[in-house]
mmCIF file of C-alpha atoms in Angstrom:
data_model
loop_
_atom_site.group_PDB
_atom_site.id
_atom_site.type_symbol
_atom_site.label_atom_id
_atom_site.label_comp_id
_atom_site.label_asym_id
_atom_site.label_seq_id
_atom_site.Cartn_x
_atom_site.Cartn_y
_atom_site.Cartn_z
ATOM 1 C CA MET A 113 12.374 -12.723 121.722
ATOM 2 C CA PHE A 114 11.188 -9.458 121.346
ATOM 3 C CA PHE A 115 7.921 -7.111 121.565
ATOM 4 C CA ILE A 116 6.391 -5.684 118.858
ATOM 5 C CA ASP A 117 5.581 -1.914 119.951
ATOM 6 C CA THR A 118 1.574 -1.303 118.210
ATOM 7 C CA SER A 119 1.102 2.280 119.768
ATOM 8 C CA ARG A 120 0.387 4.631 117.072
ATOM 9 C CA ASN A 121 2.248 7.666 117.244
ATOM 10 C CA GLY A 122 3.096 7.435 120.668
ATOM 11 C CA LYS A 123 -0.544 6.251 121.930
ATOM 12 C CA PRO A 124 -1.944 2.525 122.388
ATOM 13 C CA VAL A 125 -4.618 1.706 119.881
ATOM 14 C CA HIS A 126 -7.680 0.259 121.143
ATOM 15 C CA ASP A 127 -9.257 -0.695 117.565
ATOM 16 C CA ALA A 128 -10.677 -3.777 117.659
ATOM 17 C CA LEU A 129 -10.755 -3.601 114.014
ATOM 18 C CA VAL A 130 -7.489 -2.703 114.042
ATOM 19 C CA ASN A 131 -5.392 -4.542 116.387
ATOM 20 C CA GLN A 132 -7.119 -8.556 114.738
ATOM 21 C CA SER A 133 -5.640 -7.075 111.779
ATOM 22 C CA LEU A 134 -1.993 -6.870 112.945
ATOM 23 C CA ASP A 135 -1.109 -10.912 112.752
ATOM 24 C CA ASN A 136 -1.646 -11.439 109.599
ATOM 25 C CA TYR A 137 0.343 -8.686 108.224
ATOM 26 C CA LEU A 138 3.295 -9.692 110.726
ATOM 27 C CA ILE A 139 3.770 -13.307 110.134
ATOM 28 C CA ASN A 140 2.780 -12.686 105.609
ATOM 29 C CA ASP A 141 4.287 -8.937 105.279
ATOM 30 C CA LEU A 142 6.590 -7.961 107.556
ATOM 31 C CA ARG A 143 7.884 -11.030 109.064
ATOM 32 C CA LEU A 144 10.268 -10.283 111.955
ATOM 33 C CA LYS A 145 12.797 -13.340 112.077
ATOM 34 C CA GLY A 146 12.266 -15.068 115.166
ATOM 35 C CA HIS A 147 9.737 -14.955 117.885
ATOM 36 C CA GLY A 148 8.063 -11.290 118.901
ATOM 37 C CA LEU A 149 5.128 -10.835 121.297
ATOM 38 C CA ILE A 150 1.906 -8.244 121.081
ATOM 39 C CA CYS A 151 -0.057 -7.457 123.700
ATOM 40 C CA TYR A 152 -2.807 -4.809 123.731
ATOM 41 C CA ILE A 153 -6.072 -3.821 124.789
ATOM 42 C CA ASN A 154 -9.093 -3.520 122.845
ATOM 43 C CA GLN A 155 -12.918 -1.165 123.278
ATOM 44 C CA PRO A 156 -15.582 -2.846 123.975
ATOM 45 C CA SER A 157 -15.838 -5.642 120.993
ATOM 46 C CA VAL A 158 -17.330 -9.422 120.070
ATOM 47 C CA ILE A 159 -14.270 -11.755 118.536
ATOM 48 C CA ILE A 160 -15.447 -14.232 116.147
ATOM 49 C CA GLY A 161 -13.396 -17.374 114.279
ATOM 50 C CA VAL A 162 -12.555 -17.042 111.236
ATOM 51 C CA ASN A 163 -15.446 -19.537 110.995
ATOM 52 C CA GLN A 164 -17.719 -18.816 112.655
ATOM 53 C CA ASN A 165 -21.740 -17.900 112.211
ATOM 54 C CA ALA A 166 -21.948 -14.177 113.472
ATOM 55 C CA TYR A 167 -26.015 -14.681 113.377
ATOM 56 C CA ALA A 168 -26.040 -17.878 115.413
ATOM 57 C CA GLU A 169 -22.896 -17.057 118.569
ATOM 58 C CA ILE A 170 -23.815 -12.882 118.364
ATOM 59 C CA ASP A 171 -27.217 -11.564 120.584
ATOM 60 C CA LEU A 172 -26.798 -8.871 117.460
ATOM 61 C CA PRO A 173 -29.406 -6.392 118.283
ATOM 62 C CA TYR A 174 -27.672 -6.081 121.927
ATOM 63 C CA LEU A 175 -24.418 -5.567 119.756
ATOM 64 C CA LYS A 176 -25.752 -2.753 117.778
ATOM 65 C CA LYS A 177 -27.978 -1.080 120.912
ATOM 66 C CA HIS A 178 -24.435 -1.055 122.744
ATOM 67 C CA ASN A 179 -22.547 0.059 120.322
ATOM 68 C CA ILE A 180 -20.291 -3.148 120.567
ATOM 69 C CA GLU A 181 -18.300 -3.599 117.487
ATOM 70 C CA LEU A 182 -18.095 -6.801 115.723
ATOM 71 C CA VAL A 183 -14.962 -8.344 114.380
ATOM 72 C CA ARG A 184 -13.599 -11.379 112.990
ATOM 73 C CA ARG A 185 -10.031 -12.843 113.364
ATOM 74 C CA SER A 186 -8.271 -14.396 111.042
ATOM 75 C CA SER A 187 -7.717 -17.790 113.169
ATOM 76 C CA GLY A 188 -10.066 -20.095 114.862
ATOM 77 C CA GLY A 189 -11.404 -20.748 118.215
ATOM 78 C CA GLY A 190 -14.930 -19.291 119.398
ATOM 79 C CA ALA A 191 -16.505 -15.868 120.289
ATOM 80 C CA VAL A 192 -14.844 -14.038 122.958
ATOM 81 C CA TYR A 193 -16.079 -10.417 124.768
ATOM 82 C CA HIS A 194 -13.506 -7.727 124.713
ATOM 83 C CA ASP A 195 -13.438 -4.529 126.914
ATOM 84 C CA PHE A 196 -10.640 -2.030 129.045
ATOM 85 C CA GLY A 197 -10.516 -4.922 131.140
ATOM 86 C CA ASN A 198 -8.904 -7.722 128.891
ATOM 87 C CA LEU A 199 -5.752 -7.989 127.132
ATOM 88 C CA VAL A 200 -4.440 -9.783 124.094
ATOM 89 C CA PHE A 201 -1.585 -11.355 123.394
ATOM 90 C CA GLU A 202 0.021 -12.696 120.208
ATOM 91 C CA ASN A 203 3.137 -14.751 119.946
ATOM 92 C CA ILE A 204 4.025 -13.513 116.740
ATOM 93 C CA VAL A 205 7.092 -16.422 115.125
ATOM 94 C CA VAL A 206 8.645 -16.466 112.022
ATOM 95 C CA GLY A 207 10.985 -19.505 110.968
ATOM 96 C CA ASP A 208 10.417 -22.160 113.413
ATOM 97 C CA THR A 209 7.393 -23.173 113.566
ATOM 98 C CA SER A 210 8.257 -26.516 115.438
ATOM 99 C CA LYS A 211 5.590 -25.637 118.410
ATOM 100 C CA PHE A 212 2.498 -24.898 116.098
ATOM 101 C CA GLY A 213 -0.137 -26.199 117.803
ATOM 102 C CA ASP A 214 1.294 -26.636 121.154
ATOM 103 C CA PHE A 215 -0.917 -24.470 123.083
ATOM 104 C CA HIS A 216 1.177 -25.601 126.130
ATOM 105 C CA ALA A 217 3.624 -23.253 124.597
ATOM 106 C CA ILE A 218 1.087 -20.335 124.104
ATOM 107 C CA GLY A 219 -0.359 -20.099 127.852
ATOM 108 C CA ASP A 220 2.313 -21.782 130.083
ATOM 109 C CA PRO A 221 3.893 -17.951 130.208
ATOM 110 C CA VAL A 222 0.945 -17.026 131.277
ATOM 111 C CA VAL A 223 -0.238 -19.222 134.102
ATOM 112 C CA ASP A 224 3.629 -19.300 135.372
ATOM 113 C CA ALA A 225 2.822 -15.367 135.519
ATOM 114 C CA LEU A 226 -0.147 -16.242 137.604
ATOM 115 C CA HIS A 227 1.531 -19.091 139.888
ATOM 116 C CA ASP A 228 4.047 -16.349 141.072
ATOM 117 C CA LEU A 229 1.242 -13.795 142.315
ATOM 118 C CA GLY A 230 0.162 -16.623 144.244
ATOM 119 C CA ILE A 231 -2.677 -18.098 142.016
ATOM 120 C CA GLU A 232 -1.473 -21.618 142.009
ATOM 121 C CA SER A 233 -5.059 -23.320 140.207
ATOM 122 C CA ALA A 234 -3.942 -21.431 137.395
ATOM 123 C CA GLU A 235 -3.329 -23.786 134.449
ATOM 124 C CA VAL A 236 -3.640 -24.378 130.652
ATOM 125 C CA SER A 237 -6.320 -27.160 130.190
ATOM 126 C CA GLY A 238 -8.853 -28.490 127.108
ATOM 127 C CA ARG A 239 -8.655 -27.770 124.026
ATOM 128 C CA ASN A 240 -7.403 -24.151 123.794
ATOM 129 C CA ASP A 241 -8.428 -22.550 127.921
ATOM 130 C CA MET A 242 -6.144 -21.116 130.563
ATOM 131 C CA THR A 243 -8.401 -21.476 134.388
ATOM 132 C CA ILE A 244 -8.167 -21.015 137.188
ATOM 133 C CA ASP A 245 -10.141 -23.033 140.038
ATOM 134 C CA GLY A 246 -11.392 -24.537 136.421
ATOM 135 C CA LYS A 247 -13.427 -21.414 135.338
ATOM 136 C CA LYS A 248 -11.845 -20.158 131.856
ATOM 137 C CA PHE A 249 -9.989 -16.826 132.158
ATOM 138 C CA SER A 250 -8.566 -17.728 128.397
ATOM 139 C CA GLY A 251 -9.161 -18.959 125.342
ATOM 140 C CA MET A 252 -6.374 -19.312 122.797
ATOM 141 C CA ALA A 253 -6.242 -19.216 119.188
ATOM 142 C CA ILE A 254 -3.467 -19.943 116.124
ATOM 143 C CA VAL A 255 -3.042 -19.348 112.667
ATOM 144 C CA LYS A 256 -0.524 -20.629 110.462
ATOM 145 C CA GLY A 257 1.044 -18.014 107.474
ATOM 146 C CA ASP A 258 4.267 -19.012 105.442
ATOM 147 C CA ASN A 259 6.841 -20.505 107.649
ATOM 148 C CA SER A 260 5.286 -18.543 110.547
ATOM 149 C CA TYR A 261 2.380 -18.400 112.502
ATOM 150 C CA ALA A 262 0.748 -15.666 115.284
ATOM 151 C CA ALA A 263 -0.459 -17.075 118.342
ATOM 152 C CA GLY A 264 -1.832 -15.840 121.275
ATOM 153 C CA GLY A 265 -5.436 -15.517 123.600
ATOM 154 C CA THR A 266 -7.071 -13.170 125.038
ATOM 155 C CA VAL A 267 -6.479 -12.412 129.463
ATOM 156 C CA MET A 268 -10.100 -11.649 131.455
ATOM 157 C CA PHE A 269 -8.521 -9.383 134.322
ATOM 158 C CA ASP A 270 -11.314 -7.422 135.271
ATOM 159 C CA LEU A 271 -13.893 -7.538 132.441
ATOM 160 C CA ASN A 272 -17.744 -6.858 132.703
ATOM 161 C CA MET A 273 -19.019 -10.215 132.945
ATOM 162 C CA GLU A 274 -22.243 -9.129 132.445
ATOM 163 C CA ALA A 275 -22.106 -7.419 128.865
ATOM 164 C CA ALA A 276 -20.322 -10.466 128.322
ATOM 165 C CA SER A 277 -22.890 -12.961 129.086
ATOM 166 C CA GLU A 278 -25.415 -10.476 127.095
ATOM 167 C CA VAL A 279 -24.078 -10.615 124.213
ATOM 168 C CA LEU A 280 -22.841 -14.159 123.734
ATOM 169 C CA THR A 281 -24.786 -16.645 122.778
ATOM 170 C CA PRO A 282 -22.925 -20.475 121.930
ATOM 171 C CA GLU A 283 -24.393 -23.423 120.754
ATOM 172 C CA LYS A 284 -26.240 -24.933 123.976
ATOM 173 C CA ASP A 285 -24.686 -27.952 122.604
ATOM 174 C CA LYS A 286 -21.146 -26.671 123.316
ATOM 175 C CA LEU A 287 -22.222 -25.791 126.702
ATOM 176 C CA ALA A 288 -23.533 -28.874 127.525
ATOM 177 C CA SER A 289 -20.794 -30.516 126.551
ATOM 178 C CA LYS A 290 -19.002 -28.666 129.133
ATOM 179 C CA GLY A 291 -21.638 -29.718 131.944
ATOM 180 C CA VAL A 292 -22.583 -26.165 132.662
ATOM 181 C CA LYS A 293 -25.669 -23.894 131.610
ATOM 182 C CA SER A 294 -24.450 -20.867 130.881
ATOM 183 C CA VAL A 295 -21.724 -18.486 129.775
ATOM 184 C CA ASP A 296 -20.742 -17.062 132.866
ATOM 185 C CA ALA A 297 -20.930 -20.483 135.084
ATOM 186 C CA ARG A 298 -17.948 -21.036 133.359
ATOM 187 C CA VAL A 299 -15.490 -17.908 133.375
ATOM 188 C CA THR A 300 -13.875 -15.908 135.271
ATOM 189 C CA ASN A 301 -11.681 -12.731 135.613
ATOM 190 C CA ILE A 302 -8.214 -13.068 137.296
ATOM 191 C CA LYS A 303 -8.512 -9.845 139.751
ATOM 192 C CA PRO A 304 -10.593 -11.096 142.023
ATOM 193 C CA TYR A 305 -7.757 -14.233 142.705
ATOM 194 C CA LEU A 306 -4.692 -11.538 143.359
ATOM 195 C CA PRO A 307 -3.540 -10.720 146.749
ATOM 196 C CA ALA A 308 -4.816 -7.775 149.157
ATOM 197 C CA LYS A 309 -2.329 -6.044 147.949
ATOM 198 C CA TYR A 310 -2.346 -6.492 144.094
ATOM 199 C CA GLN A 311 -6.138 -5.392 143.834
ATOM 200 C CA ASP A 312 -5.914 -1.626 142.825
ATOM 201 C CA TRP A 313 -3.953 -2.958 139.388
ATOM 202 C CA THR A 314 -5.265 -1.401 136.283
ATOM 203 C CA THR A 315 -5.650 -3.687 133.199
ATOM 204 C CA GLU A 316 -2.726 -1.859 132.391
ATOM 205 C CA ASP A 317 -0.874 -2.653 135.569
ATOM 206 C CA PHE A 318 -1.214 -5.894 135.289
ATOM 207 C CA ARG A 319 -0.190 -5.825 131.426
ATOM 208 C CA ASN A 320 3.153 -4.604 132.587
ATOM 209 C CA TYR A 321 3.249 -7.129 135.201
ATOM 210 C CA LEU A 322 2.719 -10.037 132.370
ATOM 211 C CA LEU A 323 5.006 -8.534 130.307
ATOM 212 C CA CYS A 324 7.632 -8.184 132.104
ATOM 213 C CA HIS A 325 7.615 -11.727 133.811
ATOM 214 C CA MET A 326 7.060 -13.268 129.876
ATOM 215 C CA PHE A 327 10.815 -11.377 128.988
ATOM 216 C CA GLY A 328 12.247 -11.977 132.354
ATOM 217 C CA VAL A 329 13.151 -8.304 133.144
ATOM 218 C CA ASP A 330 11.981 -5.105 135.954
ATOM 219 C CA SER A 331 10.812 -2.938 133.092
ATOM 220 C CA MET A 332 10.210 -3.187 129.940
ATOM 221 C CA ASP A 333 12.784 -0.688 128.276
ATOM 222 C CA ASP A 334 15.110 -3.187 128.997
ATOM 223 C CA VAL A 335 13.135 -5.459 125.988
ATOM 224 C CA GLU A 336 14.489 -5.592 122.430
ATOM 225 C CA THR A 337 11.581 -3.643 120.498
ATOM 226 C CA TYR A 338 10.184 -2.978 117.057
ATOM 227 C CA HIS A 339 8.393 0.181 116.989
ATOM 228 C CA LEU A 340 5.795 -0.122 113.720
ATOM 229 C CA THR A 341 6.545 2.370 111.487
ATOM 230 C CA ASP A 342 4.261 4.837 109.037
ATOM 231 C CA HIS A 343 5.273 2.317 106.569
ATOM 232 C CA ASP A 344 3.978 -0.609 108.140
ATOM 233 C CA TRP A 345 0.455 1.707 109.342
ATOM 234 C CA SER A 346 0.003 2.468 105.469
ATOM 235 C CA ILE A 347 -0.142 -1.028 104.513
ATOM 236 C CA ILE A 348 -2.146 -2.121 107.514
ATOM 237 C CA ASP A 349 -4.607 0.363 106.808
ATOM 238 C CA GLN A 350 -5.051 -0.071 103.209
ATOM 239 C CA ARG A 351 -5.285 -3.950 104.131
ATOM 240 C CA LEU A 352 -8.564 -2.297 106.526
ATOM 241 C CA ASP A 353 -10.245 -0.450 103.808
ATOM 242 C CA LYS A 354 -10.317 -3.474 101.624
ATOM 243 C CA GLN A 355 -11.139 -5.996 103.978
ATOM 244 C CA TYR A 356 -11.222 -6.190 107.780
ATOM 245 C CA ARG A 357 -13.586 -2.690 107.931
ATOM 246 C CA THR A 358 -16.021 -4.712 105.448
ATOM 247 C CA ASP A 359 -19.420 -5.844 106.458
ATOM 248 C CA GLU A 360 -18.800 -9.018 103.950
ATOM 249 C CA TRP A 361 -15.925 -9.939 106.366
ATOM 250 C CA ASN A 362 -16.804 -9.446 109.455
ATOM 251 C CA TYR A 363 -20.416 -10.402 110.068
ATOM 252 C CA GLY A 364 -20.207 -12.557 106.943
ATOM 253 C CA LYS A 365 -23.353 -13.983 104.492
ATOM 254 C CA ASN A 366 -26.099 -15.200 106.714
ATOM 255 C CA PRO A 367 -27.125 -18.027 104.165
ATOM 256 C CA GLY A 368 -30.706 -18.346 105.293
ATOM 257 C CA PHE A 369 -30.126 -22.257 104.499
ATOM 258 C CA LYS A 370 -33.661 -24.586 105.749
ATOM 259 C CA HIS A 371 -31.828 -27.205 107.665
ATOM 260 C CA TYR A 372 -29.101 -26.156 110.569
ATOM 261 C CA VAL A 373 -27.783 -28.951 112.908
ATOM 262 C CA SER A 374 -24.731 -28.381 115.252
ATOM 263 C CA LYS A 375 -22.401 -30.707 117.592
ATOM 264 C CA HIS A 376 -19.346 -30.256 120.192
ATOM 265 C CA PHE A 377 -17.213 -32.546 119.203
ATOM 266 C CA SER A 378 -13.387 -33.042 120.348
ATOM 267 C CA ILE A 379 -11.849 -30.587 117.657
ATOM 268 C CA GLY A 380 -14.671 -27.447 118.792
ATOM 269 C CA THR A 381 -18.322 -26.909 117.664
ATOM 270 C CA VAL A 382 -18.949 -28.030 113.474
ATOM 271 C CA SER A 383 -22.445 -26.800 112.420
ATOM 272 C CA PHE A 384 -23.850 -27.477 108.915
ATOM 273 C CA ASN A 385 -26.400 -25.047 107.384
ATOM 274 C CA PHE A 386 -28.099 -26.584 104.056
ATOM 275 C CA ASN A 387 -30.730 -26.773 101.438
ATOM 276 C CA GLU A 388 -31.692 -30.331 100.194
ATOM 277 C CA LYS A 389 -33.426 -30.418 96.852
ATOM 278 C CA ASP A 390 -34.441 -34.362 94.852
ATOM 279 C CA SER A 391 -33.061 -35.486 98.532
ATOM 280 C CA LYS A 392 -29.764 -34.274 97.514
ATOM 281 C CA ILE A 393 -27.527 -31.325 99.046
ATOM 282 C CA SER A 394 -28.390 -28.501 97.332
ATOM 283 C CA GLU A 395 -26.098 -25.544 98.861
ATOM 284 C CA ALA A 396 -24.021 -25.876 102.120
ATOM 285 C CA LYS A 397 -21.796 -23.960 104.321
ATOM 286 C CA ILE A 398 -19.653 -25.235 107.484
ATOM 287 C CA TYR A 399 -19.259 -23.398 110.476
ATOM 288 C CA GLY A 400 -17.701 -23.996 114.166
ATOM 289 C CA ASP A 401 -14.755 -22.792 116.354
ATOM 290 C CA PHE A 402 -12.570 -25.641 115.048
ATOM 291 C CA PHE A 403 -9.007 -24.723 114.262
ATOM 292 C CA THR A 404 -7.810 -26.144 111.117
ATOM 293 C CA ALA A 405 -5.261 -24.802 108.790
ATOM 294 C CA GLY A 406 -7.146 -26.252 105.723
ATOM 295 C CA ASP A 407 -9.939 -25.135 103.522
ATOM 296 C CA PRO A 408 -13.376 -25.876 105.272
ATOM 297 C CA HIS A 409 -14.917 -25.090 102.003
ATOM 298 C CA VAL A 410 -13.429 -28.111 99.965
ATOM 299 C CA VAL A 411 -15.460 -30.335 102.630
ATOM 300 C CA GLU A 412 -18.680 -28.126 101.578
ATOM 301 C CA ASN A 413 -18.570 -28.400 97.689
ATOM 302 C CA HIS A 414 -17.603 -32.669 98.521
ATOM 303 C CA LEU A 415 -20.920 -32.369 100.165
ATOM 304 C CA ILE A 416 -22.745 -30.194 97.860
ATOM 305 C CA GLY A 417 -25.032 -32.836 95.224
ATOM 306 C CA THR A 418 -24.646 -35.614 97.603
ATOM 307 C CA LYS A 419 -27.388 -37.941 98.492
ATOM 308 C CA LEU A 420 -28.744 -37.099 102.306
ATOM 309 C CA ASP A 421 -28.410 -41.017 102.940
ATOM 310 C CA LYS A 422 -25.279 -42.044 105.747
ATOM 311 C CA GLU A 423 -23.479 -44.599 103.127
ATOM 312 C CA SER A 424 -23.334 -41.269 100.484
ATOM 313 C CA LEU A 425 -22.298 -38.497 103.040
ATOM 314 C CA VAL A 426 -19.597 -40.799 104.424
ATOM 315 C CA LYS A 427 -17.969 -41.198 100.727
ATOM 316 C CA ALA A 428 -17.879 -37.417 100.071
ATOM 317 C CA LEU A 429 -16.696 -36.510 103.638
ATOM 318 C CA THR A 430 -14.041 -39.289 103.257
ATOM 319 C CA ALA A 431 -13.499 -37.963 100.006
ATOM 320 C CA SER A 432 -12.851 -34.162 101.312
ATOM 321 C CA ASP A 433 -9.877 -35.380 103.274
ATOM 322 C CA LEU A 434 -11.467 -34.400 106.882
ATOM 323 C CA ALA A 435 -8.311 -34.452 108.340
ATOM 324 C CA ALA A 436 -6.753 -31.961 106.800
ATOM 325 C CA ASN A 437 -9.671 -29.583 105.861
ATOM 326 C CA LEU A 438 -11.622 -29.872 109.122
ATOM 327 C CA GLY A 439 -9.949 -31.987 112.030
ATOM 328 C CA LYS A 440 -9.781 -35.200 113.024
ATOM 329 C CA VAL A 441 -13.412 -36.131 113.171
ATOM 330 C CA SER A 442 -15.274 -39.231 112.260
ATOM 331 C CA PRO A 443 -16.645 -39.109 108.582
ATOM 332 C CA ASP A 444 -19.813 -41.603 110.059
ATOM 333 C CA ASP A 445 -20.390 -38.395 113.162
ATOM 334 C CA LEU A 446 -20.520 -35.934 110.658
ATOM 335 C CA ALA A 447 -23.095 -38.349 108.635
ATOM 336 C CA ASP A 448 -25.374 -38.429 111.533
ATOM 337 C CA LEU A 449 -24.801 -34.956 112.451
ATOM 338 C CA ILE A 450 -26.372 -34.379 108.738
ATOM 339 C CA LEU A 451 -29.060 -36.467 109.518
ATOM 340 C CA ALA A 452 -30.264 -35.587 112.498
ATOM 341 C CA ASP A 453 -31.971 -32.656 111.266
#
């Protein structure tokens, strides 16, 4: 494993729009052979999954009032709040993709580092979380490229929980599935669990400890490192201007369709926003925090023109290859959800 230094002109980059675009460049363009790792800290921002509805997941007036950046990542998963008390790590793998989708392979090195600090209750749990005493301190995500993937997650070290609770507005059904009533009831920072001698650690201190532990060294000076070049940054800048800095990418278009139904399944939350005409679906958009290497638009296209009865919906959903384009979820269950409105 080697380290990929994402600083620019010798200074760390805290712009979430820039940092969240790096994985696409690294797995699709630069493609350094083997297993790389990046780690960065973002300024206050909200990061949403590629298939999420920003208008349903985020308190947009609060976000704009407090100058919090909204950034859409290219992988699935849910919405998270970042600030200088949070760090992000990503494994950049090119060549051997045998561990794609294995969240233990992603999270276990972080959990092991916490165990060595005496935080024995840290573990990888659920679909893609890391927890301490059952409370989430990290959510993980993954995105696939051509014989490559980027997989990593957030690590809440000393995050502003009040701001996170205010700006994130997750689906109530998702919280209910976890047996809690609010965001802050099921999340925690790492810092309160540190031994007394480490309580003065900053996020940067913890980042340095975590990286050294993951690489098995005493200093990052001893780690093989690739430094992003001016040429790398010129391409990254071009991609930012064309896609990642645009409102169309980050906010998406709110279709404003009449019907909106949502439910949390084992693959994650799935939401249908649709219109009907003559008892048929005339327009449809699928949202959620599910992970898929397929294309949810295929499912949307199969639904358009479908009669709003269970038999017709099940037939259309089955024909759309749900397992490939959405996840392992029953067409019967999705049909019931659509008809629940």
